[in-house]
């Protein structure tokens, strides 16, 4: 009877801890939503971008029958994939100078720096870092190619390209 009481007590403690962890995770996601909103308010190009990339990437993950864990990681990475843009200048107008382009290309590493110290992001960090790598090795920041790029990073990259191609851009409107 004492053993049963002990097991029930431990199960209740474990359940309570699981609920607290879930609550903390919800708090983190809520804060991340606010951080992304601030980022998107800074730069008109980014308005709604993270949510569109996130939605597209999750749909691709589901179409590929990825596990729930993989889809969860893609979902979170889709939300925060451009968080490294917080350290970047806002560029308005047509085109980027070579210096501005080089600086913008550092945002995946900036995102990795922002997220890197937190174990909550351990599984999504490689996706954030590799979302601009290209299959042929021409991407950035590390010029990875093919299978060197995590599947989630490849999916995010694909989703980002699709979103970019199907979203209005001020320079496209000016040229029309």
Tab-separated table of N, CA, C and O in Angstrom, residues 24-71:
chain	number	residue	atom	x	y	z
A	24	UNK	N	5.249	26.888	-19.464
A	24	UNK	CA	6.451	27.661	-19.803
A	24	UNK	C	6.663	27.708	-21.309
A	24	UNK	O	7.014	28.748	-21.870
A	25	UNK	N	6.456	26.585	-21.985
A	25	UNK	CA	6.607	26.548	-23.441
A	25	UNK	C	5.602	27.483	-24.101
A	25	UNK	O	5.938	28.209	-25.048
A	26	UNK	N	4.376	27.498	-23.595
A	26	UNK	CA	3.365	28.414	-24.131
A	26	UNK	C	3.787	29.868	-23.919
A	26	UNK	O	3.609	30.704	-24.803
A	27	UNK	N	4.363	30.166	-22.750
A	27	UNK	CA	4.854	31.518	-22.476
A	27	UNK	C	5.968	31.908	-23.451
A	27	UNK	O	5.992	33.015	-23.975
A	28	UNK	N	6.902	30.974	-23.682
A	28	UNK	CA	7.998	31.240	-24.616
A	28	UNK	C	7.446	31.527	-26.005
A	28	UNK	O	7.846	32.494	-26.662
A	29	UNK	N	6.510	30.714	-26.451
A	29	UNK	CA	5.916	30.923	-27.781
A	29	UNK	C	5.182	32.249	-27.857
A	29	UNK	O	5.259	32.951	-28.873
A	30	UNK	N	4.512	32.620	-26.802
A	30	UNK	CA	3.823	33.898	-26.767
A	30	UNK	C	4.816	35.052	-26.890
A	30	UNK	O	4.596	36.010	-27.634
A	31	UNK	N	5.917	34.948	-26.174
A	31	UNK	CA	6.954	35.983	-26.258
A	31	UNK	C	7.577	36.016	-27.653
A	31	UNK	O	7.853	37.085	-28.189
A	32	UNK	N	7.805	34.847	-28.232
A	32	UNK	CA	8.367	34.792	-29.582
A	32	UNK	C	7.423	35.424	-30.593
A	32	UNK	O	7.868	36.116	-31.509
A	33	UNK	N	6.139	35.175	-30.438
A	33	UNK	CA	5.157	35.818	-31.327
A	33	UNK	C	5.290	37.335	-31.246
A	33	UNK	O	5.237	38.025	-32.267
A	34	UNK	N	5.492	37.855	-30.035
A	34	UNK	CA	5.650	39.304	-29.868
A	34	UNK	C	6.956	39.803	-30.477
A	34	UNK	O	6.995	40.864	-31.107
A	35	UNK	N	8.031	39.037	-30.302
A	35	UNK	CA	9.318	39.419	-30.892
A	35	UNK	C	9.203	39.454	-32.412
A	35	UNK	O	9.668	40.396	-33.060
A	36	UNK	N	8.572	38.441	-32.994
A	36	UNK	CA	8.395	38.408	-34.448
A	36	UNK	C	7.522	39.574	-34.890
A	36	UNK	O	7.799	40.205	-35.918
A	37	UNK	N	6.504	39.904	-34.118
A	37	UNK	CA	5.651	41.052	-34.466
A	37	UNK	C	6.458	42.349	-34.478
A	37	UNK	O	6.299	43.181	-35.378
A	38	UNK	N	7.343	42.522	-33.501
A	38	UNK	CA	8.200	43.718	-33.464
A	38	UNK	C	9.114	43.737	-34.683
A	38	UNK	O	9.272	44.767	-35.344
A	39	UNK	N	9.698	42.592	-35.003
A	39	UNK	CA	10.568	42.489	-36.170
A	39	UNK	C	9.812	42.857	-37.443
A	39	UNK	O	10.299	43.618	-38.275
A	40	UNK	N	8.609	42.355	-37.570
A	40	UNK	CA	7.824	42.605	-38.772
A	40	UNK	C	7.323	44.045	-38.841
A	40	UNK	O	7.129	44.574	-39.933
A	41	UNK	N	7.133	44.684	-37.712
A	41	UNK	CA	6.746	46.104	-37.708
A	41	UNK	C	7.900	46.986	-38.162
A	41	UNK	O	7.681	48.029	-38.767
A	42	UNK	N	9.138	46.576	-37.876
A	42	UNK	CA	10.326	47.349	-38.270
A	42	UNK	C	10.500	47.396	-39.774
A	42	UNK	O	11.044	48.341	-40.307
A	43	UNK	N	10.156	46.309	-40.436
A	43	UNK	CA	10.471	46.163	-41.845
A	43	UNK	C	9.216	45.749	-42.604
A	43	UNK	O	8.731	44.635	-42.447
A	44	UNK	N	8.687	46.623	-43.453
A	44	UNK	CA	7.456	46.312	-44.179
A	44	UNK	C	7.549	45.024	-45.008
A	44	UNK	O	6.569	44.308	-45.151
A	45	UNK	N	8.738	44.707	-45.537
A	45	UNK	CA	8.905	43.482	-46.318
A	45	UNK	C	8.578	42.253	-45.475
A	45	UNK	O	8.045	41.269	-45.965
A	46	UNK	N	8.894	42.312	-44.200
A	46	UNK	CA	8.720	41.143	-43.341
A	46	UNK	C	7.305	40.984	-42.788
A	46	UNK	O	7.008	39.966	-42.170
A	47	UNK	N	6.447	41.950	-42.997
A	47	UNK	CA	5.088	41.883	-42.441
A	47	UNK	C	4.372	40.612	-42.914
A	47	UNK	O	4.152	40.414	-44.102
A	48	UNK	N	4.053	39.735	-41.982
A	48	UNK	CA	3.358	38.490	-42.278
A	48	UNK	C	4.245	37.402	-42.872
A	48	UNK	O	3.802	36.278	-43.082
A	49	UNK	N	5.496	37.728	-43.148
A	49	UNK	CA	6.409	36.792	-43.814
A	49	UNK	C	6.617	35.515	-43.001
A	49	UNK	O	6.510	34.411	-43.540
A	50	UNK	N	6.915	35.647	-41.723
A	50	UNK	CA	7.198	34.468	-40.899
A	50	UNK	C	6.009	33.521	-40.850
A	50	UNK	O	6.173	32.303	-40.948
A	51	UNK	N	4.831	34.070	-40.708
A	51	UNK	CA	3.639	33.215	-40.642
A	51	UNK	C	3.393	32.501	-41.973
A	51	UNK	O	3.026	31.323	-41.995
A	52	UNK	N	3.619	33.199	-43.089
A	52	UNK	CA	3.440	32.557	-44.394
A	52	UNK	C	4.479	31.455	-44.607
A	52	UNK	O	4.140	30.361	-45.084
A	53	UNK	N	5.727	31.711	-44.240
A	53	UNK	CA	6.771	30.685	-44.366
A	53	UNK	C	6.446	29.510	-43.457
A	53	UNK	O	6.540	28.348	-43.858
A	54	UNK	N	6.052	29.811	-42.257
A	54	UNK	CA	5.710	28.777	-41.267
A	54	UNK	C	4.594	27.877	-41.800
A	54	UNK	O	4.705	26.650	-41.781
A	55	UNK	N	3.530	28.480	-42.282
A	55	UNK	CA	2.380	27.722	-42.785
A	55	UNK	C	2.771	26.856	-43.973
A	55	UNK	O	2.425	25.671	-44.035
A	56	UNK	N	3.507	27.427	-44.910
A	56	UNK	CA	3.936	26.692	-46.101
A	56	UNK	C	4.852	25.535	-45.714
A	56	UNK	O	4.690	24.406	-46.195
A	57	UNK	N	5.816	25.780	-44.835
A	57	UNK	CA	6.772	24.747	-44.439
A	57	UNK	C	6.076	23.601	-43.711
A	57	UNK	O	6.386	22.423	-43.950
A	58	UNK	N	5.132	23.919	-42.848
A	58	UNK	CA	4.390	22.873	-42.130
A	58	UNK	C	3.586	22.033	-43.119
A	58	UNK	O	3.545	20.795	-43.007
A	59	UNK	N	2.984	22.669	-44.108
A	59	UNK	CA	2.226	21.907	-45.121
A	59	UNK	C	3.147	20.956	-45.884
A	59	UNK	O	2.774	19.821	-46.170
A	60	UNK	N	4.339	21.413	-46.227
A	60	UNK	CA	5.297	20.548	-46.915
A	60	UNK	C	5.686	19.392	-46.002
A	60	UNK	O	5.725	18.234	-46.439
A	61	UNK	N	5.964	19.687	-44.739
A	61	UNK	CA	6.312	18.629	-43.789
A	61	UNK	C	5.227	17.583	-43.658
A	61	UNK	O	5.504	16.377	-43.629
A	62	UNK	N	3.992	18.031	-43.612
A	62	UNK	CA	2.864	17.080	-43.531
A	62	UNK	C	2.737	16.276	-44.818
A	62	UNK	O	2.465	15.080	-44.781
A	63	UNK	N	2.924	16.930	-45.967
A	63	UNK	CA	2.849	16.231	-47.248
A	63	UNK	C	3.930	15.162	-47.360
A	63	UNK	O	3.728	14.138	-48.022
A	64	UNK	N	5.063	15.387	-46.708
A	64	UNK	CA	6.149	14.409	-46.699
A	64	UNK	C	5.976	13.360	-45.600
A	64	UNK	O	6.844	12.504	-45.417
A	65	UNK	N	4.877	13.444	-44.859
A	65	UNK	CA	4.569	12.511	-43.763
A	65	UNK	C	5.670	12.488	-42.703
A	65	UNK	O	6.032	11.429	-42.184
A	66	UNK	N	6.198	13.665	-42.381
A	66	UNK	CA	7.196	13.752	-41.321
A	66	UNK	C	6.537	13.484	-39.981
A	66	UNK	O	5.317	13.622	-39.824
A	67	UNK	N	7.343	13.137	-38.998
A	67	UNK	CA	6.815	12.866	-37.659
A	67	UNK	C	6.270	14.161	-37.036
A	67	UNK	O	6.623	15.268	-37.460
A	68	UNK	N	5.443	13.998	-36.024
A	68	UNK	CA	4.894	15.166	-35.326
A	68	UNK	C	6.012	16.025	-34.745
A	68	UNK	O	5.938	17.247	-34.754
A	69	UNK	N	7.061	15.380	-34.230
A	69	UNK	CA	8.192	16.122	-33.673
A	69	UNK	C	8.896	16.954	-34.732
A	69	UNK	O	9.245	18.113	-34.489
A	70	UNK	N	9.109	16.375	-35.924
A	70	UNK	CA	9.756	17.114	-37.004
A	70	UNK	C	8.886	18.288	-37.457
A	70	UNK	O	9.400	19.384	-37.703
A	71	UNK	N	7.591	18.052	-37.544
A	71	UNK	CA	6.673	19.120	-37.952
A	71	UNK	C	6.640	20.220	-36.889
A	71	UNK	O	6.632	21.413	-37.218
